[in-house]
Short mmCIF file of C-alpha atoms and ligand atoms in Angstrom, two decimals:
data_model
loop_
_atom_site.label_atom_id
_atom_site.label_comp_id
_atom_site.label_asym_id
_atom_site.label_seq_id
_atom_site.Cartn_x
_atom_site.Cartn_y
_atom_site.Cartn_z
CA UNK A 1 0.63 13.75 -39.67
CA UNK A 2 2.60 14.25 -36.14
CA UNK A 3 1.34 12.05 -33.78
CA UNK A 4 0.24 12.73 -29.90
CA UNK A 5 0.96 10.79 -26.77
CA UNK A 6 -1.16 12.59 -23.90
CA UNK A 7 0.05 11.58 -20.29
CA UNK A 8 -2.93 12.03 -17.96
CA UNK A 9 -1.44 13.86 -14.29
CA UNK A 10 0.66 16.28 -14.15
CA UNK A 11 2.56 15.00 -11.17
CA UNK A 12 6.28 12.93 -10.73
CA UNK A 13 4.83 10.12 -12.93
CA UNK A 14 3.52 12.39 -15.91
CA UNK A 15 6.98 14.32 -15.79
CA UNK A 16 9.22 11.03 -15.49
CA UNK A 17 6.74 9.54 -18.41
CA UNK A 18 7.67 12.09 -20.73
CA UNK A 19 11.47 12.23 -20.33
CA UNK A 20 11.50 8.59 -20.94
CA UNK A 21 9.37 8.68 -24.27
CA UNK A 22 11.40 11.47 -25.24
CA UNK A 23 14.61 9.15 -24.28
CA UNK A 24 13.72 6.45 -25.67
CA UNK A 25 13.29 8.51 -28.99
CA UNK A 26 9.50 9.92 -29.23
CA UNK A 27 10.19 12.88 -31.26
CA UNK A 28 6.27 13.98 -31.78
CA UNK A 29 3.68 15.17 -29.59
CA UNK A 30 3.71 15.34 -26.20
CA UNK A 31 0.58 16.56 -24.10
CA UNK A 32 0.13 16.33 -20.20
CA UNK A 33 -2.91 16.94 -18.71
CA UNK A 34 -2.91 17.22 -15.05
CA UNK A 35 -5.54 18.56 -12.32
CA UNK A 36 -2.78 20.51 -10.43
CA UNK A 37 -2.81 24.15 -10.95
CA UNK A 38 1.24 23.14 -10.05
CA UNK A 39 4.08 22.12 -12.89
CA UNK A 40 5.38 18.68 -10.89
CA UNK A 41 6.81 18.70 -7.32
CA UNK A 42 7.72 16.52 -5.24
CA UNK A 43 6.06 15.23 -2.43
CA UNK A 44 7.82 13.58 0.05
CA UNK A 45 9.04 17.17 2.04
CA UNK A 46 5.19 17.56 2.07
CA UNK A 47 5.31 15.82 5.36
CA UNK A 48 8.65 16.87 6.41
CA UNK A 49 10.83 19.86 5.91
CA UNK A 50 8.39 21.54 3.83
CA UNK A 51 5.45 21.13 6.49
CA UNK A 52 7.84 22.06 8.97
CA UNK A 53 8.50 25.69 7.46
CA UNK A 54 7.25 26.16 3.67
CA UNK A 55 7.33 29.98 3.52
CA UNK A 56 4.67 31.04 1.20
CA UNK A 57 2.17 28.95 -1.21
CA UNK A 58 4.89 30.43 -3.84
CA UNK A 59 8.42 29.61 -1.98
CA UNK A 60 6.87 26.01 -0.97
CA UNK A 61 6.46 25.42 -4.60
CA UNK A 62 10.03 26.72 -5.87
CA UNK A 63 11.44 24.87 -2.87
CA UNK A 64 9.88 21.45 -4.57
CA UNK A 65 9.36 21.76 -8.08
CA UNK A 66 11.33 19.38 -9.80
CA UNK A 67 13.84 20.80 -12.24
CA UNK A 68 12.96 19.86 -15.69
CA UNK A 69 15.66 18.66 -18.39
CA UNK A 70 15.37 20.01 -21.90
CA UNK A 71 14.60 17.10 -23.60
CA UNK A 72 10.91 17.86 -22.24
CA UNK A 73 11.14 21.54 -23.09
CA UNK A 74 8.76 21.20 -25.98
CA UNK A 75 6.29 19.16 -23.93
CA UNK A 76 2.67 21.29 -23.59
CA UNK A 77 1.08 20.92 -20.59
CA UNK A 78 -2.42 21.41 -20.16
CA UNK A 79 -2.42 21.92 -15.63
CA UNK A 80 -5.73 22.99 -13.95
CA UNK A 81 -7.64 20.44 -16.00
CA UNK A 82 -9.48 17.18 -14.91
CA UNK A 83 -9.92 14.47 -17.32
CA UNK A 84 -13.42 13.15 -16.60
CA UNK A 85 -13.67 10.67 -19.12
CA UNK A 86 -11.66 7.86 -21.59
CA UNK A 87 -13.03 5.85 -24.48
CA UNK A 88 -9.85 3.62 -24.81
CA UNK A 89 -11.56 1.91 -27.96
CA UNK A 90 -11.75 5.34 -29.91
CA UNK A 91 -8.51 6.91 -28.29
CA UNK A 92 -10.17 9.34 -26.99
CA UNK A 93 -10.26 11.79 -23.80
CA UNK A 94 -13.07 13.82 -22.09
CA UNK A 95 -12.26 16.86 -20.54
CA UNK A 96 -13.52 18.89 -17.63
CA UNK A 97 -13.47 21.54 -19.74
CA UNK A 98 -16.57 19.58 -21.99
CA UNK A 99 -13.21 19.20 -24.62
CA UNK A 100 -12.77 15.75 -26.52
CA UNK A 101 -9.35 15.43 -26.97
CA UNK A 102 -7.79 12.38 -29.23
CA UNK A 103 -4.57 10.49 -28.81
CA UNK A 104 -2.38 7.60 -30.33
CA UNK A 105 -0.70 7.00 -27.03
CA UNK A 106 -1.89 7.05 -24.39
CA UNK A 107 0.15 7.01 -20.45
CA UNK A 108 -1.96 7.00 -17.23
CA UNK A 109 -0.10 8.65 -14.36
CA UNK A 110 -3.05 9.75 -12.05
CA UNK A 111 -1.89 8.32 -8.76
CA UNK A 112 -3.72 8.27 -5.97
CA UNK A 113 -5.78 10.37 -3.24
CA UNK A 114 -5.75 10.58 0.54
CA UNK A 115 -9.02 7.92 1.99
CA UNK A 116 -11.17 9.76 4.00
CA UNK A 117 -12.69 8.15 7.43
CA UNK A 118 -16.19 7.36 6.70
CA UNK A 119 -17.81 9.19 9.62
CA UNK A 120 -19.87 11.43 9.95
CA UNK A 121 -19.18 15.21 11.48
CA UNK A 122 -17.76 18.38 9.91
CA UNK A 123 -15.15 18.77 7.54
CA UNK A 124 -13.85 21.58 9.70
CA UNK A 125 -10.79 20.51 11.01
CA UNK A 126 -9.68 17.52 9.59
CA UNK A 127 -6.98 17.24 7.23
CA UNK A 128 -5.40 15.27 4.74
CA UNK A 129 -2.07 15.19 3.78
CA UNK A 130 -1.55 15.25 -0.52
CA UNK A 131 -0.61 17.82 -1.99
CA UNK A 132 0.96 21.31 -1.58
CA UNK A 133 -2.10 23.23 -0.41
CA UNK A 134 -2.92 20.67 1.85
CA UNK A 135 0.92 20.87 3.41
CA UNK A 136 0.86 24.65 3.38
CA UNK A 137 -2.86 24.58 5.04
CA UNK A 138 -1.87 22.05 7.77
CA UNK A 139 1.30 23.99 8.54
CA UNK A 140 -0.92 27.15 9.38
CA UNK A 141 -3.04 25.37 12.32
CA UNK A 142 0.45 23.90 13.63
CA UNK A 143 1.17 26.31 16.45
CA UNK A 144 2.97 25.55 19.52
CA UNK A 145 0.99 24.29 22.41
CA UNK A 146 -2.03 23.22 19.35
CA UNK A 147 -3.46 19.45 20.06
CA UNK A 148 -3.07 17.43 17.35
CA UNK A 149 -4.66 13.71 16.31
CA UNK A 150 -2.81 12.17 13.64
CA UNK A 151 -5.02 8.66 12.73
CA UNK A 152 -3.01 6.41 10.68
CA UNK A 153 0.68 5.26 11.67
CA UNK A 154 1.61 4.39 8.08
CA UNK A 155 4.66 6.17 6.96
CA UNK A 156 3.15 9.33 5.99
CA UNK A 157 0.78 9.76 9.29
CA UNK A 158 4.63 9.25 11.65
CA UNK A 159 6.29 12.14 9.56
CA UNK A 160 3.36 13.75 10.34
CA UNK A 161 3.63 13.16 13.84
CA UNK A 162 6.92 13.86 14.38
CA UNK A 163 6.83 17.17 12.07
CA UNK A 164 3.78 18.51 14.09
CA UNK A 165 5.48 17.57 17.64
CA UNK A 166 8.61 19.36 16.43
CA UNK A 167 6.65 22.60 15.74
CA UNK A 168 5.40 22.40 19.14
CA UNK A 169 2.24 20.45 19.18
CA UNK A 170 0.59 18.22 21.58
CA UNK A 171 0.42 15.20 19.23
CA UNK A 172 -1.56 11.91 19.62
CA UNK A 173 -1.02 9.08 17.06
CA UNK A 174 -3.66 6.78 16.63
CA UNK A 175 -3.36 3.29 14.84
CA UNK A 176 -5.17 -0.08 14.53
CA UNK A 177 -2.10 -2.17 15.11
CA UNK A 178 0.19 -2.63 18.19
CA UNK A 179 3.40 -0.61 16.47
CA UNK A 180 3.73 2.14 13.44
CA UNK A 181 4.46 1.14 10.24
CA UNK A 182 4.01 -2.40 10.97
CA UNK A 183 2.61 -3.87 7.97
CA UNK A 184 5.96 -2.35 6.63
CA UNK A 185 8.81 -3.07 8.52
CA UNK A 186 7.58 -6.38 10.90
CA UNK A 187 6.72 -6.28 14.60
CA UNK A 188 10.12 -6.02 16.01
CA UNK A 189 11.05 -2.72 14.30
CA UNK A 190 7.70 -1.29 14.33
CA UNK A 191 8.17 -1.78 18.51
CA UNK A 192 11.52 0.11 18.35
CA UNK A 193 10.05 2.81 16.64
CA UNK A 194 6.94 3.23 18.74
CA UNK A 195 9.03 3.45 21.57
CA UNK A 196 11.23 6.19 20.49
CA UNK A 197 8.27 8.42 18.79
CA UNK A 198 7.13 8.23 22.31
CA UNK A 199 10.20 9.41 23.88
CA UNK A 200 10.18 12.37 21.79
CA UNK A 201 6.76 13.12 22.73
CA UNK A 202 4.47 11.51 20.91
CA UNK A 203 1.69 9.86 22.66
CA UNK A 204 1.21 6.33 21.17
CA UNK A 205 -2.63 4.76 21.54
CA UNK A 206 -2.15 1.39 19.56
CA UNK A 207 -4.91 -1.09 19.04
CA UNK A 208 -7.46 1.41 18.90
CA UNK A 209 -10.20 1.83 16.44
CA UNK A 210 -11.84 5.31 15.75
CA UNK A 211 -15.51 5.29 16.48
CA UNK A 212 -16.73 8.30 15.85
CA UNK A 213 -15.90 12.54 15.71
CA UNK A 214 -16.31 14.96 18.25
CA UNK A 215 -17.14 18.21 17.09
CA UNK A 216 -18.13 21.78 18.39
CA UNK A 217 -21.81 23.14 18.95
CA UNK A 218 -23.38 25.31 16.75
CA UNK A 219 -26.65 26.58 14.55
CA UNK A 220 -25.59 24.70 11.56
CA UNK A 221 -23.09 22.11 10.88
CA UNK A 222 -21.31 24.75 8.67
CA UNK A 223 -20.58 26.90 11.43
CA UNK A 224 -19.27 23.51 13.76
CA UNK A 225 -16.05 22.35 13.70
CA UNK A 226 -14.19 18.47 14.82
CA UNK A 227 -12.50 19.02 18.30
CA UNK A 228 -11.69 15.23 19.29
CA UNK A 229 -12.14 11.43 18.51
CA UNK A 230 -14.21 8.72 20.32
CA UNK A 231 -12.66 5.70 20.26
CA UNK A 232 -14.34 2.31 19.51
CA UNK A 233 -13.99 1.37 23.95
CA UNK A 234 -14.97 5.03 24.58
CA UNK A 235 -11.72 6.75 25.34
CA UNK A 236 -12.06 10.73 24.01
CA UNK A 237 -9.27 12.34 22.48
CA UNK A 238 -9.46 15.96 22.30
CA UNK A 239 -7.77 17.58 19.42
CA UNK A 240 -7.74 20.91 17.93
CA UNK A 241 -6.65 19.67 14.39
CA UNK A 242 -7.37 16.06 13.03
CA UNK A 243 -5.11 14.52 10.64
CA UNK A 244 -6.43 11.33 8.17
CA UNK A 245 -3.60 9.78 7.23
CA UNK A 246 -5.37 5.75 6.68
CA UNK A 247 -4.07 4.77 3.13
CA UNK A 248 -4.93 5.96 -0.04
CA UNK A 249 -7.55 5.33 -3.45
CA UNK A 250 -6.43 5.08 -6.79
CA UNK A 251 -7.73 7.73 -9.38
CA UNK A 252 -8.92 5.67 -11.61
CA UNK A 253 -12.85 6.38 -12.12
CA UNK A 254 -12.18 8.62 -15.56
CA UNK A 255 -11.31 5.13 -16.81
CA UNK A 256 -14.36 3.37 -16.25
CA UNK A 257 -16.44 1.71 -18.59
CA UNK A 258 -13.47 0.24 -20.78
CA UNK A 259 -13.54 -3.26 -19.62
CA UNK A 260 -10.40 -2.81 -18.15
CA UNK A 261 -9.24 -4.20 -14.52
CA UNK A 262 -9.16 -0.47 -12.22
CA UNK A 263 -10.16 -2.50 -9.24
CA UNK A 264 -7.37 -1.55 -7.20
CA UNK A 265 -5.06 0.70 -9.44
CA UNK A 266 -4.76 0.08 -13.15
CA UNK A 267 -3.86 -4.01 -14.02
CA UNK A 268 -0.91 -3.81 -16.52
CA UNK A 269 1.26 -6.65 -17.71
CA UNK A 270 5.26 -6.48 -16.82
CA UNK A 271 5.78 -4.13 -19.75
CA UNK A 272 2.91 -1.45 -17.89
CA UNK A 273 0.82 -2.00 -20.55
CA UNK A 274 -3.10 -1.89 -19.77
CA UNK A 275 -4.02 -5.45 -20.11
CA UNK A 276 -7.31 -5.59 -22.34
CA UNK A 277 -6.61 -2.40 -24.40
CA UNK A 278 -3.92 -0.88 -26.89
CA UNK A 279 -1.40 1.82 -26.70
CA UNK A 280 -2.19 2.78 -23.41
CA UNK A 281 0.13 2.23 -20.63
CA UNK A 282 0.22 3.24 -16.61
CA UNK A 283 3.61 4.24 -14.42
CA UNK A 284 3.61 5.66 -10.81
CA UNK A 285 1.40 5.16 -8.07
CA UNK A 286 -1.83 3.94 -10.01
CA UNK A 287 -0.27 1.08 -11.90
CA UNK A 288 -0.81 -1.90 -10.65
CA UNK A 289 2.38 -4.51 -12.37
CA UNK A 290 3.24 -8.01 -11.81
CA UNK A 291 6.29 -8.39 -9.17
CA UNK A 292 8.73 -10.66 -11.87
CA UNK A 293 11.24 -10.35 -8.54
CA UNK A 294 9.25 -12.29 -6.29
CA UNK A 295 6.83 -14.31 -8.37
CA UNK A 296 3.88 -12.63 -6.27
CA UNK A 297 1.13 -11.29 -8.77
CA UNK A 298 0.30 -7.67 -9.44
CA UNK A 299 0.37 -5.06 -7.01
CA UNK A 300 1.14 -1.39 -6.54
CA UNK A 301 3.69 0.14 -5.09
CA UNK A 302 3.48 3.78 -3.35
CA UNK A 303 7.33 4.80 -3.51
CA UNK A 304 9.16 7.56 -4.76
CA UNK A 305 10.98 5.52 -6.91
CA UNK A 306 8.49 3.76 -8.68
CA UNK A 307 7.31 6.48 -10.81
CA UNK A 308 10.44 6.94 -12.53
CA UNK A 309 11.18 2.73 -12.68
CA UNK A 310 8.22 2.62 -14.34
CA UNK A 311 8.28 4.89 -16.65
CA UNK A 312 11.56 3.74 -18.30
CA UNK A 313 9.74 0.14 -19.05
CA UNK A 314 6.28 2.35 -19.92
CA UNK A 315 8.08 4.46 -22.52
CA UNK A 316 9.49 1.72 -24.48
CA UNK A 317 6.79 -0.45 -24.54
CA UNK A 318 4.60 2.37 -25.52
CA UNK A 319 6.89 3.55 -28.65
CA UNK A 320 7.20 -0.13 -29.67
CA UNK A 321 3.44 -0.47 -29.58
CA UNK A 322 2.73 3.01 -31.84
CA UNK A 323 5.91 1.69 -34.13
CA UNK A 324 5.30 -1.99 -34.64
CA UNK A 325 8.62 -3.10 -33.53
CA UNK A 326 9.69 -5.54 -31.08
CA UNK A 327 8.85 -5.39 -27.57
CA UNK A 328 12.44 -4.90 -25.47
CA UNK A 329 12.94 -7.16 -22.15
CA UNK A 330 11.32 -5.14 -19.31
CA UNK A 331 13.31 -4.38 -16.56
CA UNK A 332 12.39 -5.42 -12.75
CA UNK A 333 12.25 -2.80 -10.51
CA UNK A 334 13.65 -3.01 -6.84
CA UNK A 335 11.80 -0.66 -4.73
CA UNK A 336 13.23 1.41 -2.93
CA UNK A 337 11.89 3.82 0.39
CA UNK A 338 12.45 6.26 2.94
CA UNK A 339 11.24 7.93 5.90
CA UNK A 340 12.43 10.98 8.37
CA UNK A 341 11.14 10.67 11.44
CA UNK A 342 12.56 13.27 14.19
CA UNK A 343 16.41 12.06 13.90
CA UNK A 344 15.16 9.17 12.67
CA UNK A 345 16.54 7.79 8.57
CA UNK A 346 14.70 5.01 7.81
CA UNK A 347 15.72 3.59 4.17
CA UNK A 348 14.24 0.42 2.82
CA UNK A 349 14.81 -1.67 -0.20
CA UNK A 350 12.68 -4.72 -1.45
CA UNK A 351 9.37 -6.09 -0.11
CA UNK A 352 9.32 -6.62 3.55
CA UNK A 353 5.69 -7.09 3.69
CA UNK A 354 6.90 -10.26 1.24
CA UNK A 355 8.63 -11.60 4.18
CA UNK A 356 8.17 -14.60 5.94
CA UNK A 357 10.72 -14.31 8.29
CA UNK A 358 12.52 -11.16 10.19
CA UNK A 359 15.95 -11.24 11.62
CA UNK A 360 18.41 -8.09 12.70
CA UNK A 361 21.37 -8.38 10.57
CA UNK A 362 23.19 -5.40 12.74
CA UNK A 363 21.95 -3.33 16.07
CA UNK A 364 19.07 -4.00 17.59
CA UNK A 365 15.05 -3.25 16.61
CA UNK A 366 14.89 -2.43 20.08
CA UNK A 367 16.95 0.64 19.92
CA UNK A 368 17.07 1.97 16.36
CA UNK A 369 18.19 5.61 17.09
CA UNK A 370 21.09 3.38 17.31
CA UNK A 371 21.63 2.26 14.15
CA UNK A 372 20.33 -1.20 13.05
CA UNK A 373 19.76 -3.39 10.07
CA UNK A 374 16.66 -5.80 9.45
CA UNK A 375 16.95 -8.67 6.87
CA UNK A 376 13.39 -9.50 5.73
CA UNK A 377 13.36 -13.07 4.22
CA UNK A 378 10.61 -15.18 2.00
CA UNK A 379 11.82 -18.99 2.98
CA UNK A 380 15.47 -18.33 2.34
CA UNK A 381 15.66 -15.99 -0.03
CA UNK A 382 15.93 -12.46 1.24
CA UNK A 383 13.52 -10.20 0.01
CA UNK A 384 14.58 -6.73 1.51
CA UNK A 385 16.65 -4.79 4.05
CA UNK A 386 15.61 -1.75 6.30
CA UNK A 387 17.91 -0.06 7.51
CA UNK A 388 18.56 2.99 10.16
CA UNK A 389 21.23 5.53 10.18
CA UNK A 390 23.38 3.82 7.93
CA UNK A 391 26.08 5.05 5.85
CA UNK A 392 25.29 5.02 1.74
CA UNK A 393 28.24 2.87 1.18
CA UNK A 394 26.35 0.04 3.16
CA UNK A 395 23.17 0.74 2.23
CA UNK A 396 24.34 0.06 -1.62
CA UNK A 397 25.49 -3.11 -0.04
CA UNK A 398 22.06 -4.37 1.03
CA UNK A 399 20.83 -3.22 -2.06
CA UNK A 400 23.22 -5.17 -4.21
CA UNK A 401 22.50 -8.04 -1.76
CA UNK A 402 18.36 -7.96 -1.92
CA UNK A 403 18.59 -7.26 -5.99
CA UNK A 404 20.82 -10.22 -6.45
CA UNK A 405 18.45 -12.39 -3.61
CA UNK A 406 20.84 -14.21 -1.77
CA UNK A 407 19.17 -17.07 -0.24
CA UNK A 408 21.50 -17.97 2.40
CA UNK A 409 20.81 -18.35 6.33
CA UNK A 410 21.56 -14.39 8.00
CA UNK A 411 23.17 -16.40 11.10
CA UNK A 412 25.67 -18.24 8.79
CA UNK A 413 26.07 -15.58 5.84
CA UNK A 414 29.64 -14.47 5.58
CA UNK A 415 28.58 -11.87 3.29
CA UNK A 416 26.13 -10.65 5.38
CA UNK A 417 28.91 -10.25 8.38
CA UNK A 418 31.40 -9.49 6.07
CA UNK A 419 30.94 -5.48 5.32
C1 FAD B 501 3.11 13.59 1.98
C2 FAD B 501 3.84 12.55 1.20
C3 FAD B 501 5.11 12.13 1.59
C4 FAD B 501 5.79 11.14 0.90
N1 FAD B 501 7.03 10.76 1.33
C5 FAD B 501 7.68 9.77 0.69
C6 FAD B 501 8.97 9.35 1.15
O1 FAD B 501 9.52 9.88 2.12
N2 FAD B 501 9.58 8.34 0.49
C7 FAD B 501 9.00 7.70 -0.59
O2 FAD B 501 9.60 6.75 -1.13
N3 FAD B 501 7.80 8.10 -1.07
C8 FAD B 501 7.12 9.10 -0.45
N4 FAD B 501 5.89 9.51 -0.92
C9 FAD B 501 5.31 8.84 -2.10
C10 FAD B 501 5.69 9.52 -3.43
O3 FAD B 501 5.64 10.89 -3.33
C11 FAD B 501 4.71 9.00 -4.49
O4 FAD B 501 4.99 7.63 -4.68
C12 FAD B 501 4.79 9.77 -5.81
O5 FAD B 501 4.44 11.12 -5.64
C13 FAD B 501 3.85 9.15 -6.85
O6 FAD B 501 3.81 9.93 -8.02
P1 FAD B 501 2.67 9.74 -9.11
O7 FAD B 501 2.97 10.75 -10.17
O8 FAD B 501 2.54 8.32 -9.48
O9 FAD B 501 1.29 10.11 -8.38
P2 FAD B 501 0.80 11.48 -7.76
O10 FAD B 501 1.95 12.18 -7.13
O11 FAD B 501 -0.38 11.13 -6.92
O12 FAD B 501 0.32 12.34 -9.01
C14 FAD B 501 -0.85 12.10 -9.74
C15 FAD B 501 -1.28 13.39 -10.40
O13 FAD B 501 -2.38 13.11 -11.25
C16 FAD B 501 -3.37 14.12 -11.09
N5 FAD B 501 -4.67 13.55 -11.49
C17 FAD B 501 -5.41 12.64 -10.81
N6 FAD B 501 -6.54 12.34 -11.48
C18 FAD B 501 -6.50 13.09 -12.61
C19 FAD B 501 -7.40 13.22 -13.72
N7 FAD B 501 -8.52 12.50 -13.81
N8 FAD B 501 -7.08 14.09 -14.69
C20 FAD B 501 -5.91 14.80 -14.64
N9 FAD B 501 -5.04 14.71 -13.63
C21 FAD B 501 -5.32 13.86 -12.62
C22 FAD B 501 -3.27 14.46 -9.63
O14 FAD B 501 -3.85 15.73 -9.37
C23 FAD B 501 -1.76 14.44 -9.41
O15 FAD B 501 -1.19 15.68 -9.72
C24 FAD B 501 5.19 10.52 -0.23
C25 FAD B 501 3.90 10.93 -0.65
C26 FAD B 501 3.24 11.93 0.05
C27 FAD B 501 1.85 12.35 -0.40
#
């Protein structure tokens, strides 16, 4: 009898999952089952170039879909449909649909969701940032002259930012820490960043906590609408659209009750197995893998190129699993990021929230329209590079210099001069 591997979400990491099994030689069933209405896009232009001008609901999807090869031709794919519940004992799935459907193998690629802020007030609004409606919604409130609070200065909420102020907005960003993006890329280059959002127009309150949401009157809260932010010392921000960009949840619940570790993302060994279950495995977003690189535990990682790292290991393990045969060596992924900000290209590879220690390797953090290079190191070993407006011949450099992990002092490196 054929056997079925069902990939649960439709998205990068169900369509990456599939093309691996199929690579690495999984000739029966395939069945994805994702919540999207949508065959899988891509994301990342969701806060950029797509935001910016996507058309139609219709031309913003043809603009991202991701082209698919025909080794995943014969893959069915069950879109519009929530899976709601897993019995990983019995291999089986519950559908939204009241279905039961049963698997041999079984690949979690579910990702994540925007976190909302816990406070109270209308939806009216506010806005998250996820998927294609919510780009090609957003879009429609950013006219010219519009005042717009983006809260969170993660990666996603400065695209935002810098999308909405090129459109013509009034935009206020609104984060925690002193810089943008600082957890990310260190003090020094969060500073430089700040700085320039704010000379293109972006108005920069740091160190500030939302305390509440200011909304219109009216009869019912139905008919009211948010209109500003109070801040945790009182300051009002009045804004005609409200964007919550602070971090993300795994979608994990369908998989509770299976004495499995979904505490922050799905625990899998270095293989992306499930650890305390068979033939499942998890790739994108939602799997949370043990960093081999760094020798620092399990943890997720919310990059573009994950999805498709992961899947590679995923697929093999998961064929060797439903064979019997021998495990192969897993590879190590080396993360890899980027950002658009204004004229901004931010590219990162490595951990730099691993790092111990920060030094620019070229430019200055002070000035990165300019161009500069940061060397993040743990102890002496360096543990990624970000990098701005640099060429992709040196940019492969860094990256051949953070996957190899050359320990040696920046100051004294002759390798590091040496490009
Ligand atoms: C606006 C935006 C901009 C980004 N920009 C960048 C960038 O510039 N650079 C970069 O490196 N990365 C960027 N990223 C991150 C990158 O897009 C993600 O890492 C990638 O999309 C993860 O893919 P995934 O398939 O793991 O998860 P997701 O894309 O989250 O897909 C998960 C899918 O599973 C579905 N699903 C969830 N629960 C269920 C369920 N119970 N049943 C069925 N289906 C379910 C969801 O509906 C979704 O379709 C960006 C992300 C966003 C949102």
């Amino acid at each position: 009898m054929t056997r079925r591997i069902v990939v649960v979400g439709g998205s990068m990491g169900g369509l990456r999952a599939a093309e691996q099994l199929r690579a690495a030689g999984w000739t029966e069933t395939i069945t994805v089952i994702g919540t999207e209405t949508h065959l899988p896009y891509n994301r990342p232009p969701l806060s950029k170039e797509l935001l910016e001008n996507p058309g139609t609901t219709a031309d913003a999807f043809d603009s991202v879909k991701f082209r698919h090869r025909s080794s995943v031709s014969d893959v069915q794919w069950q879109l519009g449909t929530e899976v709601i519940g897993a019995n990983l004992a019995e291999n089986t799935l519950t559908l939204d649909t009241g279905e039961t459907v049963a698997y041999d193998g079984l690949v979690i690629a579910t990702g994540l969701r925007p976190r909302r802020l816990p406070l109270p007030g209308p939806l009216r609004g506010r806005h998250v940032l996820r998927t294609l409606e919510d780009a090609v919604e957003l879009h429609q409130e950013l006219r010219p002259g519009t005042k717009v609070a983006v809260i969170g200065a993660g990666f996603i909420g400065c695209e935002t930012a810098a999308t909405a102020t090129k459109l013509g907005c009034t935009v206020t960003l609104i984060e925690g820490t002193s810089g943008p993006m600082q957890r990310a890329l260190g003090e020094e280059l969060s500073a430089g960043i700040r700085d320039y959002l704010v000379q293109q127009g972006v108005t920069y309150h740091g160190h500030a906590k939302v305390a509440g949401l200011l909304s219109t009157q009216a009869d019912t809260e139905s008919d009211s609408s948010c209109n500003g932010i109070r801040l945790a010392d009182g300051t009002e921000i009045m804004a005609d659209v409200i964007i919550e960009s602070v971090g993300s949840i795994p979608n994990v619940e369908w998989l509770e009750g299976n004495d499995i570790d979904i505490s922050n993302g799905v625990l899998c060994d270095e293989h992306l197995r499930v650890v305390g279950t068979k033939n499942a495995v998890a790739v994108g977003d939602v799997a949370r893998f043990p960093d081999l690189r760094n020798g620092s535990g399990a943890r997720r990682i919310e990059h573009w190129s994950i999805p498709g790292d992961t899947a590679k290991i995923a697929a093999k393990a998961l064929i060797a699993e439903l064979n019997n045969t021998a495990l192969p060596e897993p590879a190590i992924p080396l993360p890899s990021f980027w950002s658009n900000q204004f004229d901004l290209k931010i590219q990162g590879v490595g951990s730099p929230n691993l790092a111990t220690r920060i030094v620019e390797l070229e430019g200055s953090a002070k000035t990165p329209h300019d161009g500069v290079v940061m060397g993040y190191y743990q102890d002496q070993a360096l543990v990624a590079v970000v990098s701005v407006g640099l060429p992709a011949d040196r940019q492969l450099h860094y990256r051949q210099l953070v996957d190899k992990r050359h320990s040696n002092q920046p100051q004294q490196d002759t390798q590091l001069q040496a490009i």
